[in-house]
Coordinates of N, CA and C and ligand atoms in Angstrom, one line a residue:
M1 N 63.7 -38.8 -88.7 CA 64.6 -38.0 -87.9 C 65.2 -36.9 -88.8
I2 N 65.1 -35.7 -88.2 CA 65.5 -34.5 -89.0 C 67.0 -34.2 -88.7
L3 N 67.8 -33.9 -89.7 CA 69.2 -33.5 -89.4 C 69.2 -32.0 -89.5
K4 N 69.7 -31.3 -88.4 CA 69.9 -29.9 -88.4 C 71.3 -29.5 -88.9
I5 N 71.3 -28.7 -89.9 CA 72.6 -28.4 -90.6 C 72.8 -26.9 -90.7
A6 N 73.9 -26.4 -90.1 CA 74.3 -25.0 -90.3 C 75.1 -24.9 -91.6
L7 N 74.5 -24.0 -92.5 CA 75.1 -23.9 -93.8 C 75.6 -22.5 -94.0
T8 N 76.9 -22.4 -94.4 CA 77.5 -21.0 -94.6 C 76.8 -20.4 -95.8
K9 N 76.3 -19.2 -95.5 CA 75.6 -18.4 -96.6 C 76.5 -18.0 -97.7
G10 N 76.0 -17.7 -98.9 CA 76.8 -17.1 -99.9 C 77.3 -18.2 -100.9
R11 N 78.6 -18.0 -101.2 CA 79.2 -18.9 -102.2 C 79.1 -20.4 -101.9
V12 N 79.4 -20.7 -100.6 CA 79.3 -22.1 -100.2 C 77.9 -22.6 -100.3
E13 N 76.9 -21.8 -99.9 CA 75.5 -22.2 -100.1 C 75.2 -22.5 -101.5
E14 N 75.6 -21.6 -102.4 CA 75.3 -21.7 -103.9 C 75.9 -23.0 -104.4
Q15 N 77.1 -23.3 -104.0 CA 77.7 -24.5 -104.5 C 77.2 -25.8 -103.9
F16 N 76.7 -25.7 -102.6 CA 76.1 -26.8 -102.0 C 74.7 -27.1 -102.6
M17 N 74.0 -26.1 -103.1 CA 72.8 -26.3 -103.8 C 73.0 -27.2 -105.0
E18 N 74.1 -27.0 -105.7 CA 74.4 -27.8 -106.9 C 74.5 -29.3 -106.5
L19 N 75.1 -29.6 -105.3 CA 75.2 -31.0 -104.8 C 73.8 -31.5 -104.5
L20 N 72.9 -30.7 -103.9 CA 71.6 -31.1 -103.5 C 70.8 -31.4 -104.8
E21 N 71.0 -30.6 -105.8 CA 70.3 -30.8 -107.1 C 70.7 -32.1 -107.7
K22 N 72.0 -32.4 -107.6 CA 72.5 -33.6 -108.2 C 71.9 -34.8 -107.5
L23 N 71.5 -34.6 -106.2 CA 70.8 -35.7 -105.4 C 69.3 -35.7 -105.7
Q24 N 68.9 -34.9 -106.7 CA 67.5 -34.9 -107.1 C 66.6 -34.3 -105.9
I25 N 67.2 -33.5 -105.0 CA 66.5 -32.9 -103.9 C 65.9 -31.6 -104.5
D26 N 64.6 -31.4 -104.2 CA 63.9 -30.1 -104.7 C 64.4 -29.0 -103.8
I27 N 65.1 -28.0 -104.4 CA 65.6 -26.9 -103.6 C 64.8 -25.6 -103.7
T28 N 63.6 -25.8 -104.2 CA 62.7 -24.6 -104.4 C 62.6 -23.8 -103.1
P29 N 62.5 -24.4 -101.9 CA 62.4 -23.5 -100.7 C 63.7 -22.6 -100.6
F30 N 64.8 -23.1 -101.1 CA 66.0 -22.2 -101.0 C 65.9 -21.1 -102.0
R31 N 65.4 -21.4 -103.2 CA 65.3 -20.4 -104.3 C 64.3 -19.3 -103.9
N32 N 63.3 -19.7 -103.2 CA 62.3 -18.7 -102.8 C 62.4 -18.2 -101.4
K33 N 63.6 -18.3 -100.8 CA 63.7 -18.0 -99.4 C 63.7 -16.6 -99.0
Q34 N 64.0 -15.7 -100.0 CA 64.1 -14.3 -99.7 C 65.0 -14.0 -98.5
R35 N 64.5 -13.5 -97.4 CA 65.4 -13.2 -96.2 C 65.2 -14.3 -95.1
K36 N 64.6 -15.4 -95.5 CA 64.4 -16.5 -94.5 C 65.8 -17.1 -94.1
L37 N 65.9 -17.4 -92.8 CA 67.2 -17.9 -92.4 C 67.2 -19.4 -92.0
I38 N 65.9 -20.0 -91.9 CA 65.8 -21.4 -91.6 C 65.0 -22.0 -92.7
I39 N 65.5 -23.0 -93.4 CA 64.9 -23.6 -94.5 C 64.7 -25.1 -94.3
D40 N 63.4 -25.6 -94.4 CA 63.1 -27.0 -94.2 C 63.0 -27.7 -95.5
L41 N 63.7 -28.8 -95.6 CA 63.6 -29.7 -96.7 C 63.2 -31.1 -96.1
P42 N 62.6 -32.0 -96.9 CA 62.3 -33.3 -96.2 C 63.5 -34.0 -95.6
G43 N 63.5 -34.2 -94.3 CA 64.6 -34.9 -93.6 C 65.7 -33.9 -93.1
Y44 N 65.7 -32.7 -93.6 CA 66.7 -31.7 -93.2 C 66.2 -30.4 -92.8
Q45 N 66.9 -29.8 -91.8 CA 66.6 -28.3 -91.6 C 67.9 -27.6 -91.7
F46 N 67.9 -26.6 -92.6 CA 69.1 -25.8 -92.9 C 69.1 -24.5 -92.2
I47 N 70.1 -24.2 -91.4 CA 70.2 -22.9 -90.7 C 71.3 -22.1 -91.5
L48 N 70.9 -21.0 -92.1 CA 71.8 -20.2 -92.9 C 72.6 -19.3 -92.0
A49 N 73.9 -19.4 -92.0 CA 74.7 -18.7 -91.0 C 75.9 -18.1 -91.7
K50 N 76.5 -17.1 -91.0 CA 77.8 -16.5 -91.5 C 78.8 -17.6 -91.1
G51 N 79.8 -17.7 -92.0 CA 80.9 -18.7 -91.8 C 81.4 -18.8 -90.4
P52 N 81.9 -17.7 -89.8 CA 82.5 -17.8 -88.4 C 81.5 -18.3 -87.4
D53 N 80.2 -18.2 -87.6 CA 79.2 -18.7 -86.6 C 78.9 -20.2 -86.7
V54 N 79.2 -20.8 -87.8 CA 78.8 -22.2 -88.0 C 79.4 -23.1 -86.9
M55 N 80.7 -23.0 -86.6 CA 81.2 -23.8 -85.5 C 80.7 -23.5 -84.1
T56 N 80.3 -22.2 -83.9 CA 79.6 -21.9 -82.7 C 78.4 -22.7 -82.5
F57 N 77.6 -22.8 -83.6 CA 76.3 -23.5 -83.5 C 76.6 -25.1 -83.3
V58 N 77.6 -25.5 -84.1 CA 77.9 -27.0 -84.0 C 78.5 -27.3 -82.6
N59 N 79.4 -26.5 -82.1 CA 80.0 -26.8 -80.8 C 79.0 -26.7 -79.7
R60 N 78.0 -25.8 -79.8 CA 77.0 -25.7 -78.8 C 75.9 -26.7 -78.9
G61 N 75.9 -27.5 -80.0 CA 75.0 -28.6 -80.1 C 73.6 -28.1 -80.5
V62 N 73.4 -26.9 -81.1 CA 72.1 -26.5 -81.5 C 71.9 -26.9 -83.0
V63 N 72.9 -27.4 -83.6 CA 72.8 -28.1 -84.9 C 73.6 -29.4 -84.8
D64 N 73.3 -30.3 -85.7 CA 74.0 -31.6 -85.7 C 75.2 -31.5 -86.6
L65 N 75.1 -30.8 -87.7 CA 76.2 -30.7 -88.7 C 76.4 -29.3 -89.1
G66 N 77.6 -29.1 -89.6 CA 77.9 -27.8 -90.2 C 78.6 -28.0 -91.6
I67 N 78.4 -27.0 -92.4 CA 79.0 -27.0 -93.7 C 79.8 -25.6 -93.8
V68 N 81.1 -25.7 -93.8 CA 81.9 -24.5 -93.6 C 83.3 -24.7 -94.3
G69 N 83.9 -23.6 -94.6 CA 85.2 -23.6 -95.3 C 86.3 -24.0 -94.3
S70 N 87.3 -24.8 -94.8 CA 88.5 -25.2 -94.0 C 89.3 -23.9 -93.6
D71 N 89.1 -22.8 -94.3 CA 89.8 -21.6 -93.9 C 89.4 -21.2 -92.5
L72 N 88.1 -21.2 -92.3 CA 87.5 -20.8 -91.0 C 87.9 -21.9 -89.9
L73 N 87.9 -23.2 -90.3 CA 88.2 -24.2 -89.3 C 89.7 -24.0 -88.9
M74 N 90.6 -23.7 -89.8 CA 92.0 -23.4 -89.5 C 92.1 -22.2 -88.6
E75 N 91.4 -21.2 -88.9 CA 91.5 -19.9 -88.1 C 91.0 -20.1 -86.7
Q76 N 89.9 -20.9 -86.6 CA 89.3 -21.1 -85.3 C 89.9 -22.3 -84.5
G77 N 90.8 -23.0 -85.1 CA 91.4 -24.2 -84.5 C 90.3 -25.2 -84.2
N78 N 89.4 -25.4 -85.2 CA 88.3 -26.3 -85.0 C 88.3 -27.4 -86.0
E79 N 89.5 -28.0 -86.1 CA 89.7 -29.0 -87.2 C 89.2 -30.4 -86.8
K80 N 88.9 -30.6 -85.5 CA 88.4 -31.9 -85.1 C 86.9 -32.0 -85.5
N81 N 86.4 -33.2 -85.5 CA 85.0 -33.5 -85.9 C 84.7 -33.2 -87.3
E82 N 85.8 -33.1 -88.1 CA 85.5 -33.0 -89.6 C 85.2 -34.3 -90.2
L83 N 84.1 -34.4 -90.9 CA 83.7 -35.7 -91.4 C 84.1 -35.9 -92.9
M84 N 84.0 -34.9 -93.7 CA 84.2 -35.0 -95.1 C 84.6 -33.8 -95.8
D85 N 85.5 -33.9 -96.8 CA 85.8 -32.8 -97.7 C 84.8 -32.8 -98.8
L86 N 84.0 -31.8 -98.9 CA 82.9 -31.7 -100.0 C 83.5 -31.3 -101.3
K87 N 84.7 -30.8 -101.3 CA 85.4 -30.5 -102.6 C 84.7 -29.4 -103.3
I88 N 83.9 -28.6 -102.7 CA 83.3 -27.4 -103.3 C 84.0 -26.2 -102.6
G89 N 83.7 -25.0 -103.0 CA 84.3 -23.8 -102.4 C 85.9 -23.9 -102.4
Q90 N 86.4 -24.4 -103.5 CA 87.9 -24.6 -103.5 C 88.6 -23.3 -103.7
C91 N 89.5 -23.0 -102.8 CA 90.3 -21.7 -103.0 C 91.6 -21.9 -102.3
Q92 N 92.3 -20.9 -102.1 CA 93.7 -21.0 -101.6 C 94.1 -19.8 -100.8
F93 N 94.8 -20.0 -99.7 CA 95.4 -18.8 -99.0 C 96.5 -18.3 -99.8
I94 N 96.6 -17.0 -99.9 CA 97.8 -16.4 -100.6 C 98.3 -15.2 -99.8
L95 N 99.6 -14.9 -100.1 CA 100.2 -13.7 -99.7 C 100.2 -12.8 -100.9
A96 N 99.6 -11.6 -100.8 CA 99.5 -10.7 -102.0 C 99.8 -9.3 -101.6
S97 N 100.2 -8.5 -102.6 CA 100.4 -7.1 -102.4 C 100.5 -6.4 -103.7
V98 N 100.8 -5.2 -103.7 CA 101.0 -4.4 -104.9 C 102.3 -4.8 -105.6
A99 N 102.5 -4.5 -106.8 CA 103.7 -4.8 -107.5 C 104.9 -4.1 -106.8
G100 N 106.0 -4.8 -106.8 CA 107.2 -4.2 -106.2 C 107.3 -4.5 -104.7
F101 N 106.4 -5.1 -104.1 CA 106.5 -5.5 -102.7 C 107.7 -6.5 -102.5
D102 N 108.5 -6.3 -101.5 CA 109.6 -7.2 -101.3 C 109.4 -8.0 -100.0
V103 N 109.1 -9.3 -100.2 CA 108.8 -10.2 -99.1 C 110.0 -10.2 -98.1
N104 N 111.2 -10.1 -98.6 CA 112.4 -10.2 -97.8 C 113.0 -8.9 -97.3
A105 N 112.3 -7.8 -97.6 CA 112.8 -6.5 -97.2 C 113.0 -6.5 -95.7
P106 N 114.0 -5.8 -95.2 CA 114.2 -5.7 -93.7 C 113.1 -4.8 -93.1
G107 N 112.9 -5.0 -91.8 CA 111.9 -4.1 -91.1 C 110.7 -4.9 -90.9
R108 N 109.9 -4.4 -89.9 CA 108.7 -5.1 -89.5 C 107.5 -4.8 -90.5
K109 N 107.0 -5.8 -91.1 CA 105.9 -5.6 -92.1 C 104.5 -5.6 -91.4
T110 N 103.6 -4.9 -92.0 CA 102.2 -4.9 -91.6 C 101.4 -5.8 -92.5
I111 N 100.6 -6.6 -92.0 CA 99.8 -7.6 -92.8 C 98.3 -7.4 -92.5
G112 N 97.5 -7.2 -93.5 CA 96.1 -7.2 -93.3 C 95.4 -8.5 -93.6
T113 N 94.5 -8.9 -92.8 CA 93.9 -10.2 -93.0 C 92.6 -10.4 -92.2
K114 N 91.7 -11.3 -92.8 CA 90.6 -11.8 -92.0 C 90.9 -12.9 -91.1
Y115 N 92.2 -13.4 -91.3 CA 92.6 -14.7 -90.7 C 93.9 -14.4 -89.9
P116 N 93.8 -13.7 -88.7 CA 95.0 -13.4 -88.0 C 95.8 -14.6 -87.5
R117 N 95.1 -15.7 -87.1 CA 95.9 -16.8 -86.6 C 96.6 -17.5 -87.7
V118 N 96.0 -17.7 -88.9 CA 96.6 -18.3 -90.0 C 97.8 -17.5 -90.5
A119 N 97.6 -16.2 -90.5 CA 98.7 -15.3 -90.9 C 99.9 -15.3 -89.9
A120 N 99.6 -15.3 -88.6 CA 100.6 -15.4 -87.6 C 101.4 -16.7 -87.7
R121 N 100.7 -17.8 -87.9 CA 101.4 -19.1 -88.1 C 102.4 -19.0 -89.3
Y122 N 101.9 -18.5 -90.4 CA 102.7 -18.4 -91.6 C 104.0 -17.6 -91.4
F123 N 103.9 -16.4 -90.8 CA 105.0 -15.6 -90.6 C 105.9 -16.2 -89.5
D124 N 105.4 -16.9 -88.5 CA 106.2 -17.5 -87.5 C 107.1 -18.6 -88.1
R125 N 106.5 -19.3 -89.0 CA 107.3 -20.4 -89.7 C 108.4 -19.7 -90.5
L126 N 108.1 -18.5 -91.1 CA 109.2 -17.8 -91.9 C 110.2 -17.1 -90.9
G127 N 109.9 -17.1 -89.6 CA 110.7 -16.5 -88.7 C 110.7 -14.9 -88.8
Q128 N 109.5 -14.5 -89.3 CA 109.4 -13.0 -89.5 C 108.4 -12.4 -88.4
D129 N 108.8 -11.4 -87.8 CA 107.9 -10.7 -86.8 C 107.1 -9.6 -87.6
V130 N 105.8 -9.8 -87.7 CA 105.0 -8.9 -88.4 C 103.9 -8.3 -87.5
E131 N 103.3 -7.2 -87.9 CA 102.2 -6.7 -87.2 C 100.9 -7.0 -88.0
I132 N 100.0 -7.7 -87.4 CA 98.8 -8.1 -88.1 C 97.6 -7.2 -87.8
I133 N 97.0 -6.8 -88.9 CA 95.8 -5.9 -88.7 C 94.6 -6.7 -89.2
K134 N 93.6 -6.9 -88.3 CA 92.4 -7.7 -88.6 C 91.5 -6.8 -89.5
I135 N 91.1 -7.4 -90.6 CA 90.2 -6.6 -91.5 C 88.9 -7.6 -91.7
E136 N 87.8 -7.0 -91.7 CA 86.6 -7.9 -91.8 C 86.1 -8.2 -93.2
G137 N 86.5 -7.4 -94.2 CA 86.1 -7.8 -95.6 C 86.8 -6.9 -96.5
S138 N 86.7 -7.2 -97.8 CA 87.5 -6.5 -98.9 C 88.9 -6.3 -98.4
V139 N 89.6 -7.3 -98.0 CA 90.9 -7.3 -97.5 C 91.9 -6.7 -98.5
E140 N 91.6 -6.9 -99.8 CA 92.4 -6.4 -100.9 C 92.7 -4.9 -100.8
L141 N 91.7 -4.2 -100.1 CA 91.9 -2.7 -100.0 C 93.2 -2.4 -99.3
A142 N 93.6 -3.2 -98.3 CA 94.6 -2.8 -97.3 C 95.9 -2.3 -98.0
P143 N 96.5 -3.1 -98.9 CA 97.7 -2.6 -99.5 C 97.5 -1.4 -100.5
L144 N 96.3 -1.4 -101.1 CA 95.9 -0.4 -102.1 C 95.9 1.0 -101.4
I145 N 95.4 1.0 -100.2 CA 95.3 2.3 -99.5 C 96.4 2.5 -98.5
Q146 N 97.5 1.7 -98.7 CA 98.7 1.8 -97.8 C 98.3 1.6 -96.3
L147 N 97.3 0.8 -96.0 CA 97.0 0.5 -94.6 C 98.0 -0.6 -94.2
T148 N 98.3 -1.5 -95.1 CA 99.3 -2.6 -94.7 C 100.3 -2.8 -95.9
D149 N 101.4 -3.5 -95.6 CA 102.3 -3.8 -96.7 C 101.8 -4.9 -97.6
A150 N 101.1 -5.8 -97.0 CA 100.6 -7.0 -97.8 C 99.4 -7.6 -97.1
I151 N 98.8 -8.6 -97.8 CA 97.6 -9.3 -97.1 C 97.8 -10.8 -97.2
I152 N 97.2 -11.4 -96.2 CA 97.0 -12.9 -96.3 C 95.5 -13.0 -96.5
D153 N 95.1 -13.6 -97.6 CA 93.6 -13.8 -97.9 C 93.4 -15.1 -98.6
I154 N 92.2 -15.3 -99.0 CA 91.9 -16.4 -99.8 C 91.5 -15.9 -101.2
T155 N 91.9 -16.7 -102.2 CA 91.4 -16.4 -103.6 C 90.8 -17.6 -104.2
E156 N 89.7 -17.4 -104.9 CA 89.0 -18.5 -105.6 C 89.3 -18.4 -107.1
T157 N 88.7 -17.4 -107.7 CA 88.9 -17.2 -109.2 C 90.1 -16.3 -109.5
G158 N 90.5 -15.5 -108.6 CA 91.6 -14.6 -108.8 C 91.2 -13.3 -109.3
T159 N 89.9 -13.1 -109.6 CA 89.3 -11.9 -110.2 C 89.6 -10.7 -109.3
T160 N 89.3 -10.8 -108.0 CA 89.5 -9.6 -107.2 C 90.9 -9.1 -107.2
L161 N 91.9 -10.1 -107.1 CA 93.3 -9.7 -107.1 C 93.6 -9.0 -108.5
R162 N 93.2 -9.7 -109.5 CA 93.5 -9.2 -110.9 C 92.9 -7.8 -111.1
E163 N 91.6 -7.6 -110.8 CA 91.0 -6.3 -111.0 C 91.5 -5.2 -110.2
N164 N 92.3 -5.5 -109.1 CA 92.9 -4.5 -108.3 C 94.4 -4.5 -108.4
N165 N 94.9 -5.1 -109.5 CA 96.3 -5.1 -109.8 C 97.2 -5.6 -108.6
L166 N 96.7 -6.6 -107.9 CA 97.5 -7.1 -106.9 C 98.3 -8.4 -107.4
V167 N 99.4 -8.6 -106.8 CA 100.3 -9.7 -107.2 C 100.4 -10.8 -106.1
V168 N 100.4 -12.0 -106.5 CA 100.5 -13.1 -105.5 C 102.0 -13.4 -105.3
Y169 N 102.4 -13.3 -104.0 CA 103.8 -13.5 -103.7 C 104.1 -14.9 -103.1
D170 N 103.0 -15.5 -102.6 CA 103.2 -16.9 -102.1 C 101.9 -17.6 -102.1
R171 N 101.9 -18.9 -102.3 CA 100.6 -19.6 -102.2 C 100.7 -20.5 -101.0
L172 N 99.7 -20.5 -100.1 CA 99.8 -21.2 -98.8 C 98.8 -22.4 -99.0
T173 N 98.2 -22.8 -97.9 CA 97.3 -24.0 -97.9 C 96.1 -23.9 -98.8
K174 N 95.7 -25.0 -99.4 CA 94.5 -25.0 -100.2 C 93.3 -25.1 -99.2
V175 N 92.2 -24.6 -99.7 CA 91.0 -24.5 -98.8 C 89.8 -25.2 -99.6
S176 N 88.9 -25.9 -98.8 CA 87.7 -26.3 -99.4 C 86.6 -26.5 -98.4
T177 N 85.4 -26.7 -98.8 CA 84.3 -26.8 -97.8 C 84.2 -28.1 -97.2
R178 N 84.0 -28.1 -95.9 CA 84.0 -29.4 -95.1 C 82.7 -29.6 -94.4
L179 N 82.4 -30.9 -94.2 CA 81.2 -31.3 -93.4 C 81.7 -31.6 -92.0
V180 N 81.2 -30.9 -91.0 CA 81.6 -31.2 -89.6 C 80.4 -31.6 -88.8
A181 N 80.7 -32.2 -87.7 CA 79.6 -32.8 -86.8 C 79.8 -32.4 -85.4
N182 N 78.7 -32.3 -84.7 CA 78.7 -32.2 -83.3 C 78.9 -33.6 -82.7
T183 N 79.7 -33.7 -81.6 CA 80.1 -35.0 -81.1 C 78.9 -35.8 -80.6
M184 N 77.9 -35.1 -79.9 CA 76.7 -35.9 -79.4 C 75.9 -36.3 -80.6
A185 N 75.8 -35.5 -81.6 CA 74.9 -35.8 -82.8 C 75.5 -37.1 -83.5
L186 N 76.9 -37.2 -83.5 CA 77.5 -38.3 -84.1 C 77.0 -39.6 -83.4
R187 N 76.8 -39.5 -82.1 CA 76.3 -40.7 -81.4 C 74.8 -40.9 -81.6
H188 N 74.1 -39.9 -81.4 CA 72.6 -40.0 -81.4 C 72.0 -40.1 -82.7
K189 N 72.6 -39.5 -83.7 CA 72.0 -39.5 -85.1 C 72.9 -40.2 -86.1
K190 N 73.7 -41.2 -85.6 CA 74.7 -41.8 -86.4 C 74.2 -42.3 -87.8
T191 N 73.1 -43.0 -87.7 CA 72.6 -43.6 -89.0 C 72.2 -42.5 -90.0
A192 N 71.5 -41.5 -89.5 CA 71.1 -40.4 -90.4 C 72.3 -39.7 -91.0
I193 N 73.3 -39.5 -90.2 CA 74.5 -38.8 -90.6 C 75.3 -39.7 -91.6
L194 N 75.4 -40.9 -91.3 CA 76.1 -41.8 -92.3 C 75.4 -41.9 -93.6
N195 N 74.0 -41.9 -93.6 CA 73.3 -41.9 -94.8 C 73.5 -40.7 -95.6
F196 N 73.5 -39.5 -94.9 CA 73.7 -38.2 -95.6 C 75.1 -38.2 -96.2
M197 N 76.1 -38.7 -95.5 CA 77.5 -38.7 -96.0 C 77.5 -39.7 -97.3
H198 N 76.8 -40.8 -97.2 CA 76.8 -41.7 -98.3 C 76.3 -41.1 -99.5
E199 N 75.1 -40.4 -99.3 CA 74.5 -39.7 -100.5 C 75.5 -38.6 -101.1
L200 N 76.0 -37.8 -100.2 CA 76.9 -36.8 -100.6 C 78.1 -37.3 -101.4
S201 N 78.6 -38.5 -100.9 CA 79.8 -39.0 -101.6 C 79.6 -39.4 -103.0
S202 N 78.3 -39.6 -103.4 CA 78.0 -40.0 -104.8 C 78.0 -38.8 -105.7
V203 N 78.0 -37.6 -105.1 CA 77.9 -36.4 -106.0 C 79.0 -35.4 -105.8
I204 N 79.9 -35.7 -104.9 CA 81.1 -34.8 -104.6 C 82.0 -34.8 -105.9
P205 N 82.3 -33.6 -106.3 CA 83.2 -33.5 -107.5 C 84.5 -34.2 -107.3
E206 N 85.1 -34.7 -108.4 CA 86.5 -35.2 -108.4 C 87.4 -34.0 -108.0
S207 N 88.3 -34.2 -107.1 CA 89.2 -33.2 -106.6 C 89.1 -31.8 -107.1
Ligands
LIG1 C1 86.7 -13.5 -100.5 C2 88.2 -13.2 -100.3 C3 88.5 -12.3 -101.5 C4 87.5 -12.8 -102.6 C5 88.4 -13.6 -103.6 O1 85.9 -12.5 -100.0 O2 88.4 -12.5 -99.1 O3 88.1 -10.9 -101.2 O4 86.6 -13.7 -101.9 O5 87.6 -14.2 -104.6 P1 88.0 -14.3 -106.1 O6 89.5 -14.8 -106.1 O7 87.1 -15.3 -106.7 O8 87.9 -12.9 -106.7 P2 84.4 -12.6 -100.0 O9 83.8 -12.4 -101.4 O10 84.0 -13.9 -99.4 O11 83.9 -11.4 -99.2 P3 84.6 -10.2 -98.4 O12 85.4 -9.4 -99.4 O13 83.4 -9.4 -97.9 O14 85.4 -10.7 -97.3

């Protein structure tokens, strides 16, 4: 039985490769993939997807499993059907801006983010009415070019913030990569999924 898995391209993919290598799985097809989007390994078919699309594929049942950041699950309200924290792709939501930004300054702030729902929930909890501007990438640009007062984004190594002289004003929820499943697949491919989880659990890093 083949497990079909939507895997988030990029950093998550790279870190997931390390887990597969620890499981002694030959990942040569990934290393040689060039622009291929579907990669077959014995027992698995990996579909390389953009993060926001992973849950579309899982929810529509065209894949059995998804490997995706909890940042996207939070943003999409897709937190059910999460099977495991893979403890890779660890990062954190932050509120950041240029030096001198005053979180408590009066007036309606503008916030740039790839995560409008996460940002809205954060400012709701603070009781602050803000204007949220959705940005698709390089969110750090927003306060630098005075598009917004601040950003809600994720940071992993902190390099992008540091190299752009941005300051962290608050740390929000921690984020990591999760294994999620389609409900029907959980029923019909239960044994294969449980075996995959069992294998992964032997190589998942300590917190
Ligand atoms: C994410 C995030 C930051 C960056 C932070 O963007 O939105 O821009 O990573 O990482 P760091 O703390 O390790 O520097 P990503 O690289 O995924 O792409 P994007 O800028 O196109 O959104």
